[in-house]
Amino acid sequence: MPPKAFSCYTLEDRLHYLVEKTGLSLLEIKEALETPAQNLELAEAFIEAPFGYFALPLGLVKSLTMNGETYCVPLAIEETSVVAALNKTASWVERSGRLTAHINGDQKDQTVIGQIQIASLKDPERFQRHVRDATREWIDLANKGPAATLFQRGGGVTDINLRLLSRQKDSGVMGVLHVRLNPCEAMGANQVTQVCEFLKPYIEAKTDEKVTLCILSNLTDQKLITANLVLENIDPELGHKIEEASHFAICDPYRAATHNKGIMNGIDAVVIATGNDWRAVEAGLHSYGATKDATSSYAPLATWQMQGADLVGTFKGPIAVGTVGGVTRRHPTAQLVLKCLGNPSSNELSCLIAGVGLLQNLGALRALVSEGIIQGHMGLHIKNMIHRLEATPEQKENIRHSLRLKLQSQKHISDSDAKKALAEIAKVA
Ligand code: MEV
């Protein structure tokens, strides 16, 4: 008998599946899921004057194998078909493919960037000279100051580079210092901004120039992840159609936007579930998509090609996330999710997120080039429609059946079809 689909599990079965796969206790799981909703004090620690929580559904990729490890991946997402598509695609890959991901470059070179702006340099050449002379001293000061703990753990500030930009609104020159910091297990946003602010008076004193602002850059292109997915002996017709869908995104930024949105469906769901800053990851990936290829305006973050009998997909982009600090440590659900993932390192988590994004892209493209997404999407959307109706469980089951038939025959359904089905059922009764 084929294994039962996760969607057919009862809630208790789903929780028991998690207990079995993660080694966590049922009590631990239930407590972590219930605590935030009852604990406004926790919300007070995050933002000013909260009056409640906005809860998102938490779903699961039941089994995802990447780099030879099998993960249960929790997903925080409200969009109807994402979890179903990911599970379907993950088991397709488990049957006939392999997913791998790695971080580009050496561990020690994985850095985030802090920017220090000098809006208009009085003397660009003198500034350049001063920066060259003082770079080593500023790095040491930072690693003894705000980056000391990171430095002791093998991270900290690794370099400071100068960029000279032409000002657009006059003929002046803008100075931008890029402070590169290895944040170890943290995402690094606060740490690198703190370092920049700490260095500001030293830079002003040494160079006799005025620093105008200090902040991290979300274009973390010094921390790039590559994920690869190979599907062996794919049906050649399907493989070529997916290749063509990918080529569409290469040729057209309008399509690339939606192609990447599908990738973000998977990426954001894990980024949110682990308590990371999804706006930062979004900003980083979209700006990378817009700058990675000098010949196109906005590029797809993942592409697909047939190689012999195999379909091969590649994702490349920056994913700076942390497993310590901020919400990741304080939010009980984020903590639970990290435990479900086996407490990964931040680099391992970045790789897993890239893998989920690539998998989601494959699921979307497969559906788009075959049955289209409306069939699967609306099939699940029926659940939402029925949920809103005032009907008995038995009536709801009948409505579900009648809406499924309608969807098959007319290819679209709406809330009014659900209401009509209820009226007809009520009339018969
Ligand atoms: C919908 O949320 C995502 C898709 O539009 C992605 C795509 O078109 O590749 C299905």
Tab-separated table of C-alpha atoms and ligand atoms in Angstrom:
chain	number	residue	atom	x	y	z
A	1	MET	CA	0.000	0.000	0.000
A	2	PRO	CA	1.445	3.466	-0.861
A	3	PRO	CA	2.201	5.613	2.198
A	4	LYS	CA	-0.727	7.773	3.315
A	5	ALA	CA	-0.483	11.408	2.158
A	6	PHE	CA	0.284	13.789	5.025
A	7	SER	CA	-2.915	15.703	4.259
A	8	CYS	CA	-4.881	12.559	5.283
A	9	TYR	CA	-3.242	12.450	8.749
A	10	THR	CA	-5.271	13.638	11.737
A	11	LEU	CA	-3.733	16.451	13.790
A	12	GLU	CA	-2.681	13.949	16.480
A	13	ASP	CA	-1.056	11.759	13.789
A	14	ARG	CA	0.862	14.760	12.436
A	15	LEU	CA	2.157	15.621	15.896
A	16	HIS	CA	3.129	11.992	16.520
A	17	TYR	CA	4.950	11.955	13.169
A	18	LEU	CA	6.981	14.943	14.360
A	19	VAL	CA	7.705	13.260	17.694
A	20	GLU	CA	8.889	10.137	15.893
A	21	LYS	CA	11.045	11.967	13.351
A	22	THR	CA	12.558	14.667	15.557
A	23	GLY	CA	12.867	12.961	18.942
A	24	LEU	CA	11.072	15.907	20.576
A	25	SER	CA	8.397	15.172	23.177
A	26	LEU	CA	4.722	15.799	22.450
A	27	LEU	CA	4.563	18.095	25.476
A	28	GLU	CA	7.530	20.137	24.244
A	29	ILE	CA	5.935	20.528	20.806
A	30	LYS	CA	2.518	21.489	22.153
A	31	GLU	CA	3.982	23.974	24.640
A	32	ALA	CA	6.120	25.669	21.990
A	33	LEU	CA	3.103	26.026	19.723
A	34	GLU	CA	0.797	27.349	22.412
A	35	THR	CA	3.116	29.654	24.372
A	36	PRO	CA	3.339	32.655	22.023
A	37	ALA	CA	-0.420	33.048	21.697
A	38	GLN	CA	-0.769	33.257	25.469
A	39	ASN	CA	2.266	35.335	26.224
A	40	LEU	CA	1.917	38.996	25.394
A	41	GLU	CA	5.020	39.713	27.491
A	42	LEU	CA	7.002	37.995	24.763
A	43	ALA	CA	5.490	40.299	22.159
A	44	GLU	CA	6.424	43.282	24.374
A	45	ALA	CA	10.028	42.146	24.063
A	46	PHE	CA	9.816	42.332	20.269
A	47	ILE	CA	7.889	45.520	19.465
A	48	GLU	CA	6.374	48.553	21.104
A	49	ALA	CA	2.864	48.347	22.559
A	50	PRO	CA	1.671	45.106	20.912
A	51	PHE	CA	-1.984	44.163	21.346
A	52	GLY	CA	-1.854	40.579	20.062
A	53	TYR	CA	-0.320	38.178	17.584
A	54	PHE	CA	-0.870	37.533	13.887
A	55	ALA	CA	-0.678	33.763	13.543
A	56	LEU	CA	0.280	31.927	10.346
A	57	PRO	CA	-0.405	28.239	9.701
A	58	LEU	CA	2.583	25.976	10.282
A	59	GLY	CA	2.886	23.130	7.768
A	60	LEU	CA	5.562	20.536	7.141
A	61	VAL	CA	7.658	19.120	4.327
A	62	LYS	CA	7.448	15.611	5.682
A	63	SER	CA	10.709	14.334	4.277
A	64	LEU	CA	13.285	16.293	2.305
A	65	THR	CA	16.658	14.778	1.538
A	66	MET	CA	19.498	17.184	0.840
A	67	ASN	CA	23.255	16.569	0.972
A	68	GLY	CA	22.436	13.020	2.101
A	69	GLU	CA	20.534	14.233	5.233
A	70	THR	CA	16.781	13.841	5.617
A	71	TYR	CA	14.891	16.737	7.179
A	72	CYS	CA	11.326	17.441	8.361
A	73	VAL	CA	10.965	21.083	7.345
A	74	PRO	CA	8.369	23.265	9.093
A	75	LEU	CA	6.906	26.040	6.923
A	76	ALA	CA	5.062	29.161	8.096
A	77	ILE	CA	2.788	30.113	5.208
A	78	GLU	CA	-0.790	31.061	4.449
A	79	GLU	CA	-0.821	30.342	0.690
A	80	THR	CA	-3.034	27.369	-0.112
A	81	SER	CA	-0.952	25.084	-2.294
A	82	VAL	CA	2.671	25.675	-1.252
A	83	VAL	CA	2.942	22.929	1.386
A	84	ALA	CA	1.189	20.377	-0.830
A	85	ALA	CA	3.388	21.240	-3.819
A	86	LEU	CA	6.564	20.983	-1.755
A	87	ASN	CA	5.648	17.584	-0.351
A	88	LYS	CA	4.776	16.296	-3.790
A	89	THR	CA	8.008	17.599	-5.315
A	90	ALA	CA	10.170	16.421	-2.384
A	91	SER	CA	8.906	12.864	-2.799
A	92	TRP	CA	9.423	13.067	-6.591
A	93	VAL	CA	13.052	14.053	-5.934
A	94	GLU	CA	13.400	11.352	-3.279
A	95	ARG	CA	12.261	8.757	-5.833
A	96	SER	CA	14.271	9.860	-8.835
A	97	GLY	CA	16.691	12.655	-8.119
A	98	ARG	CA	19.081	14.309	-5.721
A	99	LEU	CA	19.245	17.702	-4.103
A	100	THR	CA	22.500	19.235	-2.905
A	101	ALA	CA	23.488	22.701	-1.701
A	102	HIS	CA	26.682	24.374	-0.614
A	103	ILE	CA	27.919	27.728	0.476
A	104	ASN	CA	30.310	29.364	-2.007
A	105	GLY	CA	33.851	29.971	-0.790
A	106	ASP	CA	35.507	29.286	2.553
A	107	GLN	CA	33.683	29.341	5.856
A	108	LYS	CA	35.788	32.277	7.102
A	109	ASP	CA	34.927	34.337	4.009
A	110	GLN	CA	31.177	34.248	4.669
A	111	THR	CA	30.602	37.858	5.515
A	112	VAL	CA	27.850	40.410	5.708
A	113	ILE	CA	28.500	43.963	4.603
A	114	GLY	CA	28.120	47.164	6.618
A	115	GLN	CA	28.118	50.448	4.704
A	116	ILE	CA	29.569	53.721	5.945
A	117	GLN	CA	28.633	56.621	3.690
A	118	ILE	CA	30.482	59.902	3.313
A	119	ALA	CA	27.965	61.704	1.123
A	120	SER	CA	30.327	64.099	-0.597
A	121	LEU	CA	34.080	63.814	-0.178
A	122	LYS	CA	36.030	67.042	0.217
A	123	ASP	CA	39.160	65.356	-1.129
A	124	PRO	CA	38.673	61.862	-2.612
A	125	GLU	CA	42.386	61.193	-3.160
A	126	ARG	CA	43.350	62.154	0.381
A	127	PHE	CA	40.459	60.074	1.718
A	128	GLN	CA	41.636	57.065	-0.272
A	129	ARG	CA	45.167	57.455	1.155
A	130	HIS	CA	43.915	57.738	4.733
A	131	VAL	CA	41.682	54.698	4.344
A	132	ARG	CA	44.590	52.645	2.983
A	133	ASP	CA	46.784	53.682	5.946
A	134	ALA	CA	44.150	53.102	8.627
A	135	THR	CA	42.291	49.984	7.436
A	136	ARG	CA	44.303	47.513	9.554
A	137	GLU	CA	43.989	49.717	12.647
A	138	TRP	CA	40.184	50.076	12.223
A	139	ILE	CA	39.767	46.297	11.768
A	140	ASP	CA	41.748	45.663	14.982
A	141	LEU	CA	39.806	48.314	16.891
A	142	ALA	CA	36.500	46.753	15.833
A	143	ASN	CA	37.678	43.230	16.706
A	144	LYS	CA	38.724	44.407	20.169
A	145	GLY	CA	35.512	46.463	20.524
A	146	PRO	CA	31.989	45.532	19.405
A	147	ALA	CA	33.112	42.502	17.360
A	148	ALA	CA	35.319	41.028	20.145
A	149	THR	CA	33.015	38.097	20.959
A	150	LEU	CA	32.641	37.182	17.286
A	151	PHE	CA	36.406	37.520	16.802
A	152	GLN	CA	37.042	35.109	19.696
A	153	ARG	CA	34.722	32.623	17.963
A	154	GLY	CA	36.637	32.824	14.686
A	155	GLY	CA	34.533	35.585	13.109
A	156	GLY	CA	34.577	39.378	13.376
A	157	VAL	CA	35.653	42.049	10.916
A	158	THR	CA	37.723	40.577	8.078
A	159	ASP	CA	38.175	43.566	5.775
A	160	ILE	CA	37.235	47.147	4.988
A	161	ASN	CA	37.035	48.203	1.328
A	162	LEU	CA	36.520	51.616	-0.183
A	163	ARG	CA	34.162	52.324	-3.059
A	164	LEU	CA	34.110	55.717	-4.733
A	165	LEU	CA	30.765	56.484	-6.390
A	166	SER	CA	29.917	59.311	-8.763
A	167	ARG	CA	27.167	61.409	-7.272
A	168	GLN	CA	24.219	61.558	-9.639
A	169	LYS	CA	22.970	64.988	-8.689
A	170	ASP	CA	26.267	66.923	-8.963
A	171	SER	CA	29.798	66.213	-10.097
A	172	GLY	CA	31.002	65.184	-6.632
A	173	VAL	CA	32.317	61.865	-5.331
A	174	MET	CA	30.632	59.792	-2.637
A	175	GLY	CA	32.805	57.612	-0.419
A	176	VAL	CA	31.369	54.282	0.742
A	177	LEU	CA	33.296	52.024	3.088
A	178	HIS	CA	32.275	48.372	3.068
A	179	VAL	CA	32.964	46.724	6.400
A	180	ARG	CA	32.967	42.949	5.966
A	181	LEU	CA	32.051	40.981	9.066
A	182	ASN	CA	31.815	37.228	9.643
A	183	PRO	CA	28.846	36.967	12.047
A	184	CYS	CA	29.382	33.237	12.914
A	185	GLU	CA	25.961	31.798	13.785
A	186	ALA	CA	24.108	35.143	13.799
A	187	MET	CA	22.514	36.866	10.824
A	188	GLY	CA	24.819	39.779	11.606
A	189	ALA	CA	22.622	42.805	10.847
A	190	ASN	CA	22.905	44.427	14.277
A	191	GLN	CA	26.522	43.416	14.780
A	192	VAL	CA	27.769	44.926	11.521
A	193	THR	CA	25.762	48.132	11.969
A	194	GLN	CA	27.152	48.477	15.503
A	195	VAL	CA	30.688	48.077	14.157
A	196	CYS	CA	30.071	50.778	11.534
A	197	GLU	CA	28.721	53.202	14.115
A	198	PHE	CA	31.633	52.400	16.437
A	199	LEU	CA	34.140	53.180	13.665
A	200	LYS	CA	32.479	56.458	12.662
A	201	PRO	CA	34.432	58.786	15.056
A	202	TYR	CA	37.744	57.074	14.226
A	203	ILE	CA	37.096	57.510	10.498
A	204	GLU	CA	36.094	61.152	10.900
A	205	ALA	CA	39.148	61.926	13.060
A	206	LYS	CA	41.583	60.227	10.706
A	207	THR	CA	40.203	61.500	7.399
A	208	ASP	CA	38.708	64.885	8.277
A	209	GLU	CA	35.545	63.851	6.376
A	210	LYS	CA	31.982	63.655	7.684
A	211	VAL	CA	30.265	60.244	7.921
A	212	THR	CA	26.612	60.606	6.879
A	213	LEU	CA	25.140	57.189	7.611
A	214	CYS	CA	25.981	53.681	8.779
A	215	ILE	CA	23.869	50.573	8.035
A	216	LEU	CA	24.228	47.011	6.813
A	217	SER	CA	23.602	46.174	3.154
A	218	ASN	CA	21.026	43.472	2.468
A	219	LEU	CA	22.770	42.643	-0.794
A	220	THR	CA	24.869	40.012	1.006
A	221	ASP	CA	26.670	38.825	-2.095
A	222	GLN	CA	29.638	37.723	0.017
A	223	LYS	CA	27.475	34.888	1.323
A	224	LEU	CA	26.142	33.043	-1.706
A	225	ILE	CA	24.442	29.682	-1.664
A	226	THR	CA	24.270	27.316	-4.615
A	227	ALA	CA	21.657	24.555	-4.683
A	228	ASN	CA	21.544	21.893	-7.392
A	229	LEU	CA	18.779	19.477	-8.204
A	230	VAL	CA	19.145	16.601	-10.660
A	231	LEU	CA	16.135	14.608	-11.828
A	232	GLU	CA	17.339	11.490	-13.536
A	233	ASN	CA	15.718	10.092	-16.659
A	234	ILE	CA	12.888	12.569	-16.612
A	235	ASP	CA	10.099	12.229	-19.164
A	236	PRO	CA	11.848	14.177	-21.992
A	237	GLU	CA	8.708	16.094	-22.950
A	238	LEU	CA	8.199	17.312	-19.384
A	239	GLY	CA	11.906	18.093	-19.020
A	240	HIS	CA	11.959	20.208	-22.188
A	241	LYS	CA	8.821	22.079	-21.152
A	242	ILE	CA	10.402	22.942	-17.779
A	243	GLU	CA	13.557	24.064	-19.595
A	244	GLU	CA	11.414	26.333	-21.798
A	245	ALA	CA	9.595	27.742	-18.740
A	246	SER	CA	12.987	28.537	-17.231
A	247	HIS	CA	14.132	30.169	-20.491
A	248	PHE	CA	10.994	32.353	-20.424
A	249	ALA	CA	12.187	33.754	-17.054
A	250	ILE	CA	15.673	34.357	-18.483
A	251	CYS	CA	14.239	36.324	-21.428
A	252	ASP	CA	11.554	38.328	-19.654
A	253	PRO	CA	11.700	40.215	-16.339
A	254	TYR	CA	7.881	40.100	-16.108
A	255	ARG	CA	8.089	36.311	-15.990
A	256	ALA	CA	11.278	36.349	-13.850
A	257	ALA	CA	9.350	38.264	-11.162
A	258	THR	CA	6.711	35.519	-10.858
A	259	HIS	CA	9.257	32.710	-11.270
A	260	ASN	CA	11.204	34.210	-8.338
A	261	LYS	CA	8.010	34.766	-6.363
A	262	GLY	CA	7.445	31.004	-6.537
A	263	ILE	CA	10.986	30.433	-5.216
A	264	MET	CA	10.261	32.879	-2.385
A	265	ASN	CA	7.143	30.861	-1.480
A	266	GLY	CA	9.470	28.135	-0.255
A	267	ILE	CA	12.262	30.382	1.022
A	268	ASP	CA	10.112	32.782	3.053
A	269	ALA	CA	8.139	29.954	4.644
A	270	VAL	CA	11.309	28.535	6.245
A	271	VAL	CA	12.836	31.952	6.958
A	272	ILE	CA	9.689	32.993	8.858
A	273	ALA	CA	9.317	29.658	10.670
A	274	THR	CA	12.897	29.933	11.986
A	275	GLY	CA	12.297	33.487	13.265
A	276	ASN	CA	14.554	35.098	10.673
A	277	ASP	CA	14.067	38.427	8.905
A	278	TRP	CA	12.299	37.538	5.654
A	279	ARG	CA	12.302	41.143	4.405
A	280	ALA	CA	16.111	41.077	4.564
A	281	VAL	CA	16.293	37.796	2.637
A	282	GLU	CA	13.759	39.068	0.065
A	283	ALA	CA	15.692	42.338	-0.408
A	284	GLY	CA	18.969	40.443	-0.763
A	285	LEU	CA	17.683	37.944	-3.292
A	286	HIS	CA	15.795	40.427	-5.474
A	287	SER	CA	18.703	42.870	-5.540
A	288	TYR	CA	21.003	39.962	-6.423
A	289	GLY	CA	18.580	38.997	-9.204
A	290	ALA	CA	18.784	42.542	-10.512
A	291	THR	CA	22.573	42.849	-10.399
A	292	LYS	CA	24.038	39.379	-10.962
A	293	ASP	CA	23.905	39.492	-14.740
A	294	ALA	CA	25.168	42.601	-16.483
A	295	THR	CA	23.271	41.687	-19.671
A	296	SER	CA	19.766	41.474	-18.205
A	297	SER	CA	17.689	43.736	-16.012
A	298	TYR	CA	16.268	41.228	-13.544
A	299	ALA	CA	17.193	37.564	-13.680
A	300	PRO	CA	15.655	34.332	-12.400
A	301	LEU	CA	17.303	33.036	-9.225
A	302	ALA	CA	16.985	29.438	-10.446
A	303	THR	CA	17.274	27.980	-13.929
A	304	TRP	CA	16.676	24.537	-15.469
A	305	GLN	CA	18.370	22.679	-18.292
A	306	MET	CA	18.198	19.243	-19.842
A	307	GLN	CA	21.572	17.492	-19.631
A	308	GLY	CA	21.269	14.246	-21.573
A	309	ALA	CA	18.337	12.389	-20.034
A	310	ASP	CA	18.420	14.435	-16.811
A	311	LEU	CA	16.827	17.707	-15.840
A	312	VAL	CA	19.228	19.861	-13.845
A	313	GLY	CA	18.209	22.910	-11.804
A	314	THR	CA	20.499	25.455	-10.168
A	315	PHE	CA	19.697	28.146	-7.641
A	316	LYS	CA	22.266	30.754	-6.689
A	317	GLY	CA	21.740	33.684	-4.362
A	318	PRO	CA	22.482	35.265	-0.986
A	319	ILE	CA	20.644	33.907	2.058
A	320	ALA	CA	21.907	35.477	5.278
A	321	VAL	CA	20.088	33.937	8.240
A	322	GLY	CA	20.991	33.238	11.855
A	323	THR	CA	20.370	30.490	14.363
A	324	VAL	CA	21.153	32.659	17.380
A	325	GLY	CA	20.111	36.142	18.371
A	326	GLY	CA	16.884	38.087	18.035
A	327	VAL	CA	13.663	36.253	17.425
A	328	THR	CA	15.357	32.916	16.601
A	329	ARG	CA	16.296	32.393	20.257
A	330	ARG	CA	13.361	34.112	21.956
A	331	HIS	CA	10.353	32.878	19.995
A	332	PRO	CA	9.369	29.413	21.296
A	333	THR	CA	7.990	28.343	17.896
A	334	ALA	CA	11.181	29.402	16.095
A	335	GLN	CA	13.140	27.415	18.674
A	336	LEU	CA	10.916	24.411	18.078
A	337	VAL	CA	11.375	24.697	14.326
A	338	LEU	CA	15.161	24.859	14.674
A	339	LYS	CA	15.028	21.740	16.866
A	340	CYS	CA	12.869	19.978	14.242
A	341	LEU	CA	15.614	20.780	11.728
A	342	GLY	CA	18.213	19.224	14.044
A	343	ASN	CA	19.627	22.570	15.271
A	344	PRO	CA	21.496	23.377	12.063
A	345	SER	CA	24.395	25.821	11.844
A	346	SER	CA	23.502	29.116	10.140
A	347	ASN	CA	25.284	27.990	6.951
A	348	GLU	CA	23.450	24.657	6.959
A	349	LEU	CA	20.170	26.517	7.436
A	350	SER	CA	20.978	28.851	4.501
A	351	CYS	CA	21.651	25.782	2.308
A	352	LEU	CA	18.423	24.115	3.382
A	353	ILE	CA	16.443	27.272	2.618
A	354	ALA	CA	18.014	27.452	-0.853
A	355	GLY	CA	17.117	23.784	-1.410
A	356	VAL	CA	13.491	24.406	-0.423
A	357	GLY	CA	13.347	27.406	-2.800
A	358	LEU	CA	14.653	25.332	-5.705
A	359	LEU	CA	12.267	22.497	-4.930
A	360	GLN	CA	9.328	24.881	-4.826
A	361	ASN	CA	10.377	26.344	-8.177
A	362	LEU	CA	10.423	22.869	-9.700
A	363	GLY	CA	6.964	22.110	-8.265
A	364	ALA	CA	5.531	25.345	-9.683
A	365	LEU	CA	7.100	24.881	-13.146
A	366	ARG	CA	6.007	21.242	-13.340
A	367	ALA	CA	2.421	22.223	-12.577
A	368	LEU	CA	2.491	25.252	-14.915
A	369	VAL	CA	3.692	23.229	-17.925
A	370	SER	CA	1.306	20.324	-17.310
A	371	GLU	CA	-2.120	20.657	-15.683
A	372	GLY	CA	-1.690	24.368	-14.754
A	373	ILE	CA	-1.783	25.553	-11.151
A	374	ILE	CA	-5.488	26.315	-10.885
A	375	GLN	CA	-6.480	22.652	-10.594
A	376	GLY	CA	-4.272	21.985	-7.538
A	377	HIS	CA	-4.693	25.452	-6.089
A	378	MET	CA	-8.472	25.515	-6.352
A	379	GLY	CA	-8.715	21.921	-5.162
A	380	LEU	CA	-7.208	23.092	-1.884
A	381	HIS	CA	-9.070	26.376	-2.037
A	382	ILE	CA	-12.324	24.393	-1.805
A	383	LYS	CA	-11.328	23.662	1.800
A	384	ASN	CA	-11.190	27.422	2.497
A	385	MET	CA	-14.528	28.063	0.802
A	386	ILE	CA	-16.264	25.331	2.764
A	387	HIS	CA	-14.730	26.516	6.006
A	388	ARG	CA	-16.565	29.836	5.610
A	389	LEU	CA	-20.003	28.180	5.132
A	390	GLU	CA	-22.470	27.597	7.917
A	391	ALA	CA	-23.193	23.930	7.274
A	392	THR	CA	-23.116	20.602	9.091
A	393	PRO	CA	-20.070	18.339	8.629
A	394	GLU	CA	-22.177	16.044	6.440
A	395	GLN	CA	-23.375	18.943	4.266
A	396	LYS	CA	-19.785	20.175	3.965
A	397	GLU	CA	-18.658	16.765	2.700
A	398	ASN	CA	-21.411	16.827	0.039
A	399	ILE	CA	-20.502	20.375	-0.993
A	400	ARG	CA	-16.834	19.395	-1.260
A	401	HIS	CA	-17.802	16.563	-3.607
A	402	SER	CA	-20.051	18.744	-5.753
A	403	LEU	CA	-17.418	21.528	-5.997
A	404	ARG	CA	-14.726	19.031	-7.049
A	405	LEU	CA	-16.962	17.787	-9.874
A	406	LYS	CA	-17.754	21.347	-10.908
A	407	LEU	CA	-14.065	22.264	-10.942
A	408	GLN	CA	-13.299	19.279	-13.175
A	409	SER	CA	-16.050	20.113	-15.642
A	410	GLN	CA	-15.983	23.934	-15.835
A	411	LYS	CA	-12.280	24.460	-14.752
A	412	HIS	CA	-13.167	27.249	-12.323
A	413	ILE	CA	-15.276	27.681	-9.204
A	414	SER	CA	-16.098	30.556	-6.874
A	415	ASP	CA	-17.682	31.272	-3.492
A	416	SER	CA	-21.068	31.596	-5.207
A	417	ASP	CA	-20.770	27.970	-6.461
A	418	ALA	CA	-20.202	26.912	-2.853
A	419	LYS	CA	-23.243	28.889	-1.676
A	420	LYS	CA	-25.398	27.442	-4.517
A	421	ALA	CA	-24.288	23.906	-3.620
A	422	LEU	CA	-25.275	24.535	0.016
A	423	ALA	CA	-28.679	25.930	-1.025
A	424	GLU	CA	-29.344	22.867	-3.202
A	425	ILE	CA	-28.302	20.442	-0.485
A	426	ALA	CA	-30.441	22.300	2.082
A	427	LYS	CA	-33.444	22.178	-0.344
A	428	VAL	CA	-33.146	18.393	-0.759
A	429	ALA	CA	-32.941	17.938	3.016
B	1	MEV	C1	2.247	31.357	-6.986
B	1	MEV	O1	2.304	31.764	-5.642
B	1	MEV	C2	3.620	31.042	-7.502
B	1	MEV	C3	3.692	30.742	-9.005
B	1	MEV	O2	3.085	31.799	-9.732
B	1	MEV	C4	5.159	30.640	-9.356
B	1	MEV	C5	5.452	30.578	-10.842
B	1	MEV	O3	4.660	31.058	-11.634
B	1	MEV	O4	6.538	30.032	-11.162
B	1	MEV	C6	2.959	29.477	-9.347
